Amino acid sequence: MKIALFATCIVDAMYPKVALATVRILERLGHEVVFPQGQGCCSQMHVNSGYFDDAVPVIRNHVRAFTSVDYDVAVAPSASCVASLGHQQPMVARQCGEAALAEDAAMVAANTYELAELLVDVLHVTDAAQQLGSYFPETVTYHPSCHGMRLLELGDRQKDLVRSVAGIDFRELPDAEECCGFGGTFSFKNPDVSGAMAEAKLRNIENSGASLCTGGDASCLMHLSGAASKRRVPVRTVHFAEILASTRQNTLIVEGPVELSIPAPAKPAAATTGGQR
């Protein structure tokens, strides 16, 4: 299968190794991954702030990028951005008088999957240890993002994949369904409320007994990681794609910035030429 990667702007800018992990997972299953050139934001932050007219060129750019190449399905390691494609883009284009763009956006959205949704529903991956060779010997809990739960209705797809990783010690997160407080522009417009919500989530992560919190949206994980750093709370975060990409031969080591957490493949030793060309 040929799969188009929608990297999303936050992954591209802040957590590029999440995109790399997504590619590694899919290639490990034998699929070809392509990267449509010119892709950018999904327009979610424009729409959430009420700037519909400004969102239209962003929507048009996404549609152009994902209709300019051939592929079977598209995937993004973000429930929030995939939800935006289907929930917001056609609606905004239609309200701004762009009927043709709305139809094209709906078509692109209908063929774009969140990573766990693609793995479970399309590629029939249910056991990460057996089917992906995933190995991660850490104590982990899981935070489900609001868009993943409520708009995409992912259920336990992400969590079940994480639980099936070899070596993992999975802990349930108390009040997991509660928002972490990020909410995109909400965290900027309502910082006190957002911070209080993050603190509550951090307490629950600590109470779970896990050393790491995973999830499917880099934005939520960034928010929690920043809140933990500010409050000097020993909570680390990592995207579930990185956990699935981790193997016994190349185990994920979460130290320092999470975007640097997957070691690069070992380079082959340089050949000895003995002075000959």
Coordinates of C-alpha atoms in Angstrom, one line a residue:
M1 CA 0.0 0.0 0.0
K2 CA 1.2 3.6 -0.7
I3 CA 0.6 5.8 2.3
A4 CA 0.8 9.6 2.3
L5 CA 2.2 11.1 5.5
F6 CA 0.6 14.3 6.8
A7 CA 3.2 15.3 9.3
T8 CA 1.2 18.2 10.9
C9 CA 2.9 21.5 11.7
I10 CA 3.6 20.9 15.4
V11 CA 5.2 17.5 14.6
D12 CA 7.3 19.1 11.8
A13 CA 8.4 22.1 13.9
M14 CA 8.7 20.6 17.4
Y15 CA 8.7 16.8 17.3
P16 CA 10.1 15.6 13.9
K17 CA 11.0 12.2 15.3
V18 CA 7.3 11.4 15.7
A19 CA 7.0 11.6 11.9
L20 CA 10.1 9.5 11.6
A21 CA 8.6 6.9 14.0
T22 CA 5.4 6.8 11.9
V23 CA 7.4 6.2 8.8
R24 CA 9.4 3.4 10.4
I25 CA 6.3 1.7 11.7
L26 CA 4.6 1.7 8.3
E27 CA 7.7 0.7 6.4
R28 CA 8.3 -2.2 8.9
L29 CA 4.9 -3.5 7.8
G30 CA 6.0 -3.4 4.1
H31 CA 4.2 -0.2 3.0
E32 CA 5.6 2.6 0.9
V33 CA 5.4 6.1 2.5
V34 CA 5.3 9.2 0.4
F35 CA 5.5 12.8 1.6
P36 CA 3.3 15.3 -0.4
Q37 CA 5.4 18.4 -0.9
G38 CA 4.0 21.8 0.1
Q39 CA 1.9 20.5 3.0
G40 CA 1.6 22.7 6.0
C41 CA -1.0 23.5 8.7
C42 CA -4.5 22.0 8.8
S43 CA -6.0 25.5 9.6
Q44 CA -7.2 24.4 13.1
M45 CA -5.7 27.4 15.0
H46 CA -7.3 29.8 12.5
V47 CA -10.7 28.2 12.7
N48 CA -10.6 27.9 16.5
S49 CA -9.9 31.6 16.7
G50 CA -12.7 32.5 14.3
Y51 CA -10.6 33.6 11.4
F52 CA -12.5 31.6 8.7
D53 CA -11.4 33.8 5.8
D54 CA -7.7 33.4 6.8
A55 CA -8.2 29.6 7.0
V56 CA -9.4 29.2 3.4
P57 CA -5.9 29.6 1.8
V58 CA -4.5 27.1 4.4
I59 CA -7.3 24.6 3.6
R60 CA -6.7 25.1 -0.2
N61 CA -3.0 24.5 0.3
H62 CA -3.7 21.2 2.2
V63 CA -6.1 20.0 -0.5
R64 CA -3.6 20.9 -3.2
A65 CA -0.8 19.0 -1.5
F66 CA -2.9 15.9 -1.0
T67 CA -4.4 15.8 -4.4
S68 CA -1.1 16.3 -6.3
V69 CA 0.3 12.8 -5.6
D70 CA -1.0 9.3 -5.9
Y71 CA -1.6 7.3 -2.8
D72 CA -4.0 4.8 -1.3
V73 CA -4.6 6.4 2.1
A74 CA -3.1 9.3 4.1
V75 CA -2.1 9.2 7.8
A76 CA -1.2 11.7 10.5
P77 CA 0.2 11.0 14.0
S78 CA -2.4 13.5 15.4
A79 CA -6.0 12.9 16.2
S80 CA -6.6 16.6 16.6
C81 CA -5.4 17.5 13.1
V82 CA -7.2 14.5 11.4
A83 CA -10.4 15.6 13.2
S84 CA -9.9 19.2 11.9
L85 CA -9.7 17.9 8.4
G86 CA -13.1 16.3 8.5
H87 CA -14.9 18.5 11.2
Q88 CA -13.7 21.9 10.2
Q89 CA -12.2 22.2 6.7
P90 CA -15.3 21.4 4.6
M91 CA -17.5 23.5 6.9
V92 CA -15.3 26.5 6.7
A93 CA -14.8 26.3 2.9
R94 CA -18.6 26.0 2.5
Q95 CA -19.4 29.0 4.8
C96 CA -16.9 31.1 2.8
G97 CA -18.6 30.3 -0.5
E98 CA -16.0 27.8 -1.7
A99 CA -18.3 24.8 -2.6
A100 CA -15.8 23.0 -4.8
L101 CA -13.0 23.4 -2.2
A102 CA -15.4 22.0 0.4
E103 CA -16.1 18.9 -1.6
D104 CA -12.4 18.4 -2.3
A105 CA -11.5 18.9 1.4
A106 CA -14.2 16.4 2.4
M107 CA -12.7 13.8 0.0
V108 CA -9.2 14.3 1.3
A109 CA -10.4 14.1 4.9
A110 CA -12.4 10.9 4.2
N111 CA -9.2 9.2 3.1
T112 CA -7.0 10.4 6.0
Y113 CA -6.6 8.3 9.1
E114 CA -5.1 8.9 12.5
L115 CA -2.2 6.5 13.1
A116 CA -3.8 4.1 15.5
E117 CA -7.0 4.2 13.4
L118 CA -5.0 3.2 10.3
L119 CA -3.0 0.5 12.1
V120 CA -6.1 -1.2 13.7
D121 CA -8.9 -0.6 11.3
V122 CA -7.1 -0.8 7.9
L123 CA -3.8 -2.6 8.5
H124 CA -5.3 -5.0 11.2
V125 CA -2.4 -4.5 13.6
T126 CA -3.6 -5.4 17.1
D127 CA -0.4 -6.8 18.7
A128 CA 2.5 -4.4 18.5
A129 CA 5.0 -6.9 20.0
Q130 CA 4.2 -9.6 17.5
Q131 CA 3.4 -7.6 14.4
L132 CA 5.8 -4.6 14.8
G133 CA 8.5 -6.0 17.0
S134 CA 7.8 -3.2 19.5
Y135 CA 9.7 -3.3 22.7
F136 CA 9.8 -0.6 25.5
P137 CA 10.8 -1.7 29.0
E138 CA 9.3 1.3 30.9
T139 CA 6.4 2.1 33.2
V140 CA 3.9 4.0 31.1
T141 CA 0.4 5.5 31.4
Y142 CA -1.8 6.9 28.6
H143 CA -3.6 10.2 28.2
P144 CA -6.3 10.2 25.5
S145 CA -6.7 13.6 23.7
C146 CA -10.1 15.2 23.6
H147 CA -10.4 15.2 19.8
G148 CA -9.4 11.6 19.7
M149 CA -12.1 10.6 22.1
R150 CA -14.9 12.9 21.1
L151 CA -14.5 13.7 17.4
L152 CA -12.7 10.6 16.0
E153 CA -14.1 8.2 18.6
L154 CA -10.9 6.3 18.7
G155 CA -11.9 4.5 21.8
D156 CA -9.0 2.4 23.1
R157 CA -7.1 1.9 19.8
Q158 CA -4.1 3.9 20.9
K159 CA -4.1 2.5 24.4
D160 CA -4.5 -1.1 23.3
L161 CA -1.6 -0.8 20.9
V162 CA 0.6 0.6 23.7
R163 CA -0.4 -2.1 26.1
S164 CA 0.6 -4.8 23.6
V165 CA 4.2 -3.6 23.4
A166 CA 6.7 -6.1 24.8
G167 CA 8.4 -5.2 28.1
I168 CA 6.0 -2.4 28.9
D169 CA 4.5 -2.0 32.4
F170 CA 1.2 -0.2 31.7
R171 CA -0.6 1.7 34.3
E172 CA -4.2 3.1 34.0
L173 CA -4.5 6.9 34.3
P174 CA -7.0 8.1 36.9
D175 CA -9.7 10.4 35.3
A176 CA -8.1 9.8 31.9
E177 CA -11.0 11.3 30.1
E178 CA -10.4 14.8 31.6
C179 CA -8.8 17.4 29.3
C180 CA -5.1 18.3 29.9
G181 CA -5.9 22.0 29.5
F182 CA -4.1 22.6 26.2
G183 CA -6.9 23.2 23.8
G184 CA -4.8 25.0 21.2
T185 CA -5.4 28.7 21.5
F186 CA -7.3 28.1 24.8
S187 CA -4.0 27.7 26.6
F188 CA -3.0 31.2 25.5
K189 CA -6.3 32.9 26.1
N190 CA -7.0 31.2 29.4
P191 CA -3.6 30.5 30.9
D192 CA -4.7 30.2 34.5
V193 CA -7.4 27.7 33.8
S194 CA -5.2 25.8 31.4
G195 CA -2.4 25.6 34.0
A196 CA -4.8 24.4 36.7
M197 CA -6.0 21.6 34.3
A198 CA -2.5 20.6 33.5
E199 CA -1.6 20.4 37.2
A200 CA -4.6 18.1 37.9
K201 CA -3.5 15.9 35.0
L202 CA 0.1 15.8 36.3
R203 CA -1.1 14.7 39.7
N204 CA -3.0 11.9 38.1
I205 CA 0.0 10.8 36.1
E206 CA 2.1 10.7 39.3
N207 CA -0.7 8.8 41.1
S208 CA -0.7 6.2 38.3
G209 CA 2.9 5.2 39.3
A210 CA 4.1 5.6 35.7
S211 CA 7.4 7.2 34.8
L212 CA 6.2 8.2 31.4
C213 CA 2.9 9.5 29.9
T214 CA 2.1 8.7 26.3
G215 CA -0.6 9.8 24.0
G216 CA -1.5 10.5 20.3
D217 CA -1.3 14.3 20.1
A218 CA 2.1 16.0 20.3
S219 CA 0.4 19.2 21.4
C220 CA -1.1 17.7 24.5
L221 CA 2.2 16.0 25.4
M222 CA 4.1 19.3 24.8
H223 CA 1.6 21.1 27.2
L224 CA 2.1 18.5 29.9
S225 CA 5.8 18.3 29.5
G226 CA 6.1 22.1 29.7
A227 CA 3.9 22.2 32.8
A228 CA 5.9 19.4 34.4
S229 CA 9.2 21.3 33.7
K230 CA 7.9 24.5 35.1
R231 CA 6.7 22.8 38.3
R232 CA 9.7 20.5 38.6
V233 CA 7.5 17.5 38.5
P234 CA 9.2 14.3 37.4
V235 CA 6.8 13.5 34.6
R236 CA 8.1 12.8 31.1
T237 CA 6.0 12.5 27.9
V238 CA 6.4 10.6 24.6
H239 CA 4.2 10.1 21.6
F240 CA 2.9 6.5 21.2
A241 CA 4.3 6.3 17.7
E242 CA 7.8 6.4 19.2
I243 CA 7.0 3.6 21.6
L244 CA 5.6 1.5 18.7
A245 CA 8.8 2.2 16.7
S246 CA 11.0 1.1 19.6
T247 CA 12.6 -2.4 19.3
R248 CA 15.0 -4.6 21.2
Q249 CA 17.7 -3.7 18.6
N250 CA 17.0 0.0 18.7
T251 CA 15.2 0.8 22.0
L252 CA 13.7 4.2 22.6
I253 CA 15.6 6.1 25.2
V254 CA 13.7 9.1 26.6
E255 CA 16.3 11.5 27.8
G256 CA 16.3 15.2 27.2
P257 CA 14.0 16.6 24.4
V258 CA 11.6 14.0 23.3
E259 CA 12.1 14.9 19.6
L260 CA 15.7 13.5 19.9
S261 CA 14.7 10.3 21.6
I262 CA 14.9 7.8 18.8
P263 CA 18.5 6.9 18.0
A264 CA 19.5 7.1 14.4
P265 CA 20.3 3.7 12.7
A266 CA 23.9 2.7 13.2
K267 CA 26.1 3.8 10.3
P268 CA 28.0 1.0 8.5
A269 CA 31.6 0.9 9.3
A270 CA 33.8 2.7 6.8
A271 CA 35.6 0.3 4.4
T272 CA 39.3 0.0 4.6
T273 CA 40.7 1.0 1.2
G274 CA 44.4 0.4 1.9
G275 CA 45.2 3.4 -0.1
Q276 CA 43.7 2.0 -3.3
R277 CA 41.0 3.7 -5.3

